[in-house]
PDB file of C-alpha atoms in Angstrom:
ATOM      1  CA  UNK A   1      38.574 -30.797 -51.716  1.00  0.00           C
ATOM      2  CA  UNK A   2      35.042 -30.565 -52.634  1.00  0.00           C
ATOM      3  CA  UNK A   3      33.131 -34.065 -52.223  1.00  0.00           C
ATOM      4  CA  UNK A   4      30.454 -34.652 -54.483  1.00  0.00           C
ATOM      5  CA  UNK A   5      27.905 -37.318 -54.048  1.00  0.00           C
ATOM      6  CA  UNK A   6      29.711 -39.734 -57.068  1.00  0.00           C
ATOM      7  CA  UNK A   7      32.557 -40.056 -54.677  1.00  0.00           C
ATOM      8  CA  UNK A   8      34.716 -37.993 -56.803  1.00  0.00           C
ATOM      9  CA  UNK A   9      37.163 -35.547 -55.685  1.00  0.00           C
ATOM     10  CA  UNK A  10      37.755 -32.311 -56.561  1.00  0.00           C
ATOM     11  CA  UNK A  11      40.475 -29.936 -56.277  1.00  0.00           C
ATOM     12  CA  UNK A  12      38.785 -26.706 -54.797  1.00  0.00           C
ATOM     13  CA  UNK A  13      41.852 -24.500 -54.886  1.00  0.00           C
ATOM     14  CA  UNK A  14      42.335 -25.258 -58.782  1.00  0.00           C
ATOM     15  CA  UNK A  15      38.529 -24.468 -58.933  1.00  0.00           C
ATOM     16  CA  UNK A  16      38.430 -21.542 -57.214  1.00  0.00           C
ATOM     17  CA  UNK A  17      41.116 -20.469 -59.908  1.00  0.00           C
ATOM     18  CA  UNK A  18      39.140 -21.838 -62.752  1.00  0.00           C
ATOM     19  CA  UNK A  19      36.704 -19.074 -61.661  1.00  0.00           C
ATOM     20  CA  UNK A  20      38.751 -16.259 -61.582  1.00  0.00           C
ATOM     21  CA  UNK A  21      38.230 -16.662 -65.457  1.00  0.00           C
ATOM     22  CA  UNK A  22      34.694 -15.815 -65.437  1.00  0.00           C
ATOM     23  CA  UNK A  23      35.939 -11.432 -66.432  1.00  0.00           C
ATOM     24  CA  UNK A  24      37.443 -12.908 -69.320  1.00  0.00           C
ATOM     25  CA  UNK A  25      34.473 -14.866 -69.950  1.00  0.00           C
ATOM     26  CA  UNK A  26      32.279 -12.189 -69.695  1.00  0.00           C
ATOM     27  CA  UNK A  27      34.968  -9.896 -71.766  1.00  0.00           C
ATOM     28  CA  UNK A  28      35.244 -12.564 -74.795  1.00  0.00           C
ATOM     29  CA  UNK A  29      31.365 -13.097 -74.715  1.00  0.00           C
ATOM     30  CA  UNK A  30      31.044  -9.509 -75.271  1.00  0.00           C
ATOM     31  CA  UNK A  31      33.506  -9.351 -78.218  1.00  0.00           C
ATOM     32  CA  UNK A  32      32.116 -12.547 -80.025  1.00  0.00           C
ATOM     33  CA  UNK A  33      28.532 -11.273 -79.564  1.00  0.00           C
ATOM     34  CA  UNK A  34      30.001  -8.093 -81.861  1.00  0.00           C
ATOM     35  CA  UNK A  35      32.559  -9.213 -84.003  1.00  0.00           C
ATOM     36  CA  UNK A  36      33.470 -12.953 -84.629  1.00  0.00           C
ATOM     37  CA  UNK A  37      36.744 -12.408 -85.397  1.00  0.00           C
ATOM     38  CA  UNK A  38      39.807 -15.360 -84.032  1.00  0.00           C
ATOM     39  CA  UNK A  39      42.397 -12.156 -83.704  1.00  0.00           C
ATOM     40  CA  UNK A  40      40.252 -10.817 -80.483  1.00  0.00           C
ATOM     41  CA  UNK A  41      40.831 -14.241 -78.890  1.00  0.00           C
ATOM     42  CA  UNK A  42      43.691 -14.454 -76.006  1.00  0.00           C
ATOM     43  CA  UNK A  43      44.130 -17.798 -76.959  1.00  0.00           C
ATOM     44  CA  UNK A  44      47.081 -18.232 -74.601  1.00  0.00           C
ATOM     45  CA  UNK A  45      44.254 -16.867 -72.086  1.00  0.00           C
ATOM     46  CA  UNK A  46      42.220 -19.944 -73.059  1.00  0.00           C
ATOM     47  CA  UNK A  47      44.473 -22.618 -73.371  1.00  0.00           C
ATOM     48  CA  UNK A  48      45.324 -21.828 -69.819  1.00  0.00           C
ATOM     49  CA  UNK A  49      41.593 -21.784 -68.345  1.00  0.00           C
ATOM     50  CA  UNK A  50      41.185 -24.885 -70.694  1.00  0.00           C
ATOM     51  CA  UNK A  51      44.328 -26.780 -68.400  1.00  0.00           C
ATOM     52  CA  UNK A  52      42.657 -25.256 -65.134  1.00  0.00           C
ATOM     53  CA  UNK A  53      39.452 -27.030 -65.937  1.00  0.00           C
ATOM     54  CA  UNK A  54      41.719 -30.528 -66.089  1.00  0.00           C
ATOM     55  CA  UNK A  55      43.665 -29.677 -63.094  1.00  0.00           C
ATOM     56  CA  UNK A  56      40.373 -28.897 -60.891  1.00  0.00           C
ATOM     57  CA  UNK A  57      38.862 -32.147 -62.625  1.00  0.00           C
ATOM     58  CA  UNK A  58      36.275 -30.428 -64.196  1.00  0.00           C
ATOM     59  CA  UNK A  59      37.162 -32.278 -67.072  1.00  0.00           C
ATOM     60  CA  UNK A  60      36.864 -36.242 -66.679  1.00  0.00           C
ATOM     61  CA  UNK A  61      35.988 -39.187 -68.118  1.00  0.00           C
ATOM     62  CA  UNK A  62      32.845 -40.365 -67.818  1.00  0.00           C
ATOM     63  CA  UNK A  63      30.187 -42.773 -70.397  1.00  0.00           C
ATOM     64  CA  UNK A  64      28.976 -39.944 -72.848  1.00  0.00           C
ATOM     65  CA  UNK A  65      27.002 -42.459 -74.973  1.00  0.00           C
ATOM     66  CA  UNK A  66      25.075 -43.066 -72.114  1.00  0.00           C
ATOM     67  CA  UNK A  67      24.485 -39.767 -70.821  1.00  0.00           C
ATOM     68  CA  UNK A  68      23.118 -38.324 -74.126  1.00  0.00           C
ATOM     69  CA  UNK A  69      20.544 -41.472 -74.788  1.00  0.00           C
ATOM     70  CA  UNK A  70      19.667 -40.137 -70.793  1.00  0.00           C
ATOM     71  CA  UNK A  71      18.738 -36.818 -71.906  1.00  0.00           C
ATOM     72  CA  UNK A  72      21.971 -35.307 -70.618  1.00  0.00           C
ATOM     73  CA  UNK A  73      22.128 -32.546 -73.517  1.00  0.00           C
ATOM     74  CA  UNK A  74      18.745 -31.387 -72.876  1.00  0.00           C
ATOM     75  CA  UNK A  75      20.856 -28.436 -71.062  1.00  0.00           C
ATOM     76  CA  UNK A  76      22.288 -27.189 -74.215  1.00  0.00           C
ATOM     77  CA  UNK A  77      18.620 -26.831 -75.831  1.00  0.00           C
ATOM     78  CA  UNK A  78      17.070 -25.325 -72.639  1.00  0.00           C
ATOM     79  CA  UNK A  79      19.500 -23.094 -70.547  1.00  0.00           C
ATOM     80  CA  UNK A  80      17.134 -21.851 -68.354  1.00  0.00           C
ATOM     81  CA  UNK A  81      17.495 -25.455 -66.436  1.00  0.00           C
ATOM     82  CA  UNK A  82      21.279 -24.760 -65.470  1.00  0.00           C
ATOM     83  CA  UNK A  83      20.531 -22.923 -62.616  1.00  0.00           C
ATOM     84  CA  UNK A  84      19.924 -26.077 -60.550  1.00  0.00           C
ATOM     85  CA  UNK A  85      21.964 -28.427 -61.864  1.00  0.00           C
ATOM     86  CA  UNK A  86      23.970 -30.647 -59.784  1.00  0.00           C
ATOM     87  CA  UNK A  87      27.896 -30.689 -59.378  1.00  0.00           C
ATOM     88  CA  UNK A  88      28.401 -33.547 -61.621  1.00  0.00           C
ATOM     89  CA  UNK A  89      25.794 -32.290 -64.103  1.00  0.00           C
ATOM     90  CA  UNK A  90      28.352 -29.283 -64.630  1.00  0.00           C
ATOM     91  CA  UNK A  91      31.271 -31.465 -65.220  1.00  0.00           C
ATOM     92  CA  UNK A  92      29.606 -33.290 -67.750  1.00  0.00           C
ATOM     93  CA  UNK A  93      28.535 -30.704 -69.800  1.00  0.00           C
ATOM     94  CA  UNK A  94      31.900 -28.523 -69.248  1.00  0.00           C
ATOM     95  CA  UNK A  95      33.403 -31.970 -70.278  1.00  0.00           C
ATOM     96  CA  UNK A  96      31.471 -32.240 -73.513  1.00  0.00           C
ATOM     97  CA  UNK A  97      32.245 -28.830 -74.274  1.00  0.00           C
ATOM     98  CA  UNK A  98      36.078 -29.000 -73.943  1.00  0.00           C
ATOM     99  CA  UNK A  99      35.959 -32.163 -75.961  1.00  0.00           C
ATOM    100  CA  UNK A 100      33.895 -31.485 -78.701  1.00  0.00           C
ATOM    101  CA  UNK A 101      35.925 -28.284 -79.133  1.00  0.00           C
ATOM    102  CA  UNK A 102      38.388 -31.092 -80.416  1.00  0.00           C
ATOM    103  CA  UNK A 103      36.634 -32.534 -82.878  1.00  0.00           C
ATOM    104  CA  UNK A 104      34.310 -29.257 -83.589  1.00  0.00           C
ATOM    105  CA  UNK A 105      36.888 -25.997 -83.589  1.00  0.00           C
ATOM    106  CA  UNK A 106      34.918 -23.412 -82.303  1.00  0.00           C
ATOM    107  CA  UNK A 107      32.278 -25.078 -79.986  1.00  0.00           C
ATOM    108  CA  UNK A 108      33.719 -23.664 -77.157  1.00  0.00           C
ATOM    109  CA  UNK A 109      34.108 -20.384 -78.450  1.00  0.00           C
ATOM    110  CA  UNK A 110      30.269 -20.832 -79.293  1.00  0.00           C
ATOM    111  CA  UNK A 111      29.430 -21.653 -76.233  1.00  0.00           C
ATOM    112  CA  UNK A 112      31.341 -18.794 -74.640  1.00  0.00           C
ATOM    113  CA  UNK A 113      29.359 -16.407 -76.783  1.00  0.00           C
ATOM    114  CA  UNK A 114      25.638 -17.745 -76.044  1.00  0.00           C
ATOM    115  CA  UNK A 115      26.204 -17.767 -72.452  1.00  0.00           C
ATOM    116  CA  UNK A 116      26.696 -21.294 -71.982  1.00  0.00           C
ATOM    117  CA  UNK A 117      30.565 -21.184 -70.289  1.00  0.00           C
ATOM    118  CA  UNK A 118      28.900 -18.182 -67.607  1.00  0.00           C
ATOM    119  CA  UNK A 119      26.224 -20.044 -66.776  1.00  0.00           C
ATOM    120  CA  UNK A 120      28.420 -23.048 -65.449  1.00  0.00           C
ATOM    121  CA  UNK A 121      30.781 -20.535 -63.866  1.00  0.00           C
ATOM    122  CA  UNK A 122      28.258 -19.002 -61.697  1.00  0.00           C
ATOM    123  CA  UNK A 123      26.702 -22.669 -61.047  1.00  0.00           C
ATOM    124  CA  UNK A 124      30.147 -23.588 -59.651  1.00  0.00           C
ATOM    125  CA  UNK A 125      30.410 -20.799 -57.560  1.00  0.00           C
ATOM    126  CA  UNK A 126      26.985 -21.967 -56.081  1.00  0.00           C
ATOM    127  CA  UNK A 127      28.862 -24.733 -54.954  1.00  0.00           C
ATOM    128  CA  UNK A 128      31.925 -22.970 -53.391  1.00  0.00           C
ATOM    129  CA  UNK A 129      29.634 -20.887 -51.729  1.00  0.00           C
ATOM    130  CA  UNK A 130      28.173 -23.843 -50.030  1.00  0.00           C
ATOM    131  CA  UNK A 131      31.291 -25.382 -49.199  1.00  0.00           C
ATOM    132  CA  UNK A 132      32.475 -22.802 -47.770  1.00  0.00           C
ATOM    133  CA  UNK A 133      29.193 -22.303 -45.627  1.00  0.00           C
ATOM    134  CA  UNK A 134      29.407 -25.985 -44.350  1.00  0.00           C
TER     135      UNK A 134
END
């Protein structure tokens, strides 16, 4: 288990899977970048990162309200600031991505296509990497 500073657990073995995801990723990014077509989507490829995310507890429950009025999406307008983020920055914003996509069909997609989804990939390898180092 990683421990984060918010004295939440995390399961690093369903993480480190979670990451194995990132040539997908990278694939998909490429393909939506070309052609926005929903027949190039594996979406049985997705669904199952998507239930990796929840089984690492990537995905959790936190006040959004309250971390939006805080300037928490700030990331999503500048993504140059990702690449210091803390742990429990990530979450949040891999959070609000998952669950918009519920309300908002496509916003992960979208966010797989700027970038967004490979910048918090290689963030969270960041912190594997130091994990592992410690």
């Amino acid at each position: 288990m990683i421990y984060v500073d918010f004295d939440q657990q995390v399961n690093i073995e369903a993480l480190k899977e979670v990451l194995k995801y990132k040539p997908f990723l990278l694939d998909l990014q490429t393909k939506l970048q070309t052609e926005w077509e929903l027949s190039i989507i594996d979406q049985e490829k997705l669904s199952q990162l998507i239930e990796l995310m929840y089984e690492a507890e990537l995905v959790y429950s936190f006040d959004y309200t309250e971390w939006v009025n805080e300037g928490g999406y700030i990331y999503f307008d500048d993504p140059t600031k990702v690449h210091d983020i803390d742990f429990e920055t990530v979450r949040k914003l891999i959070t609000s991505i998952i669950l918009r996509n519920h309300f908002f069909e496509g916003f992960i997609l979208s966010n797989i296509a700027n970038g967004m989804m490979i910048r918090f990939f290689e963030r969270l390898n960041d912190f594997i990497k130091e994990e592992e180092v410690e």
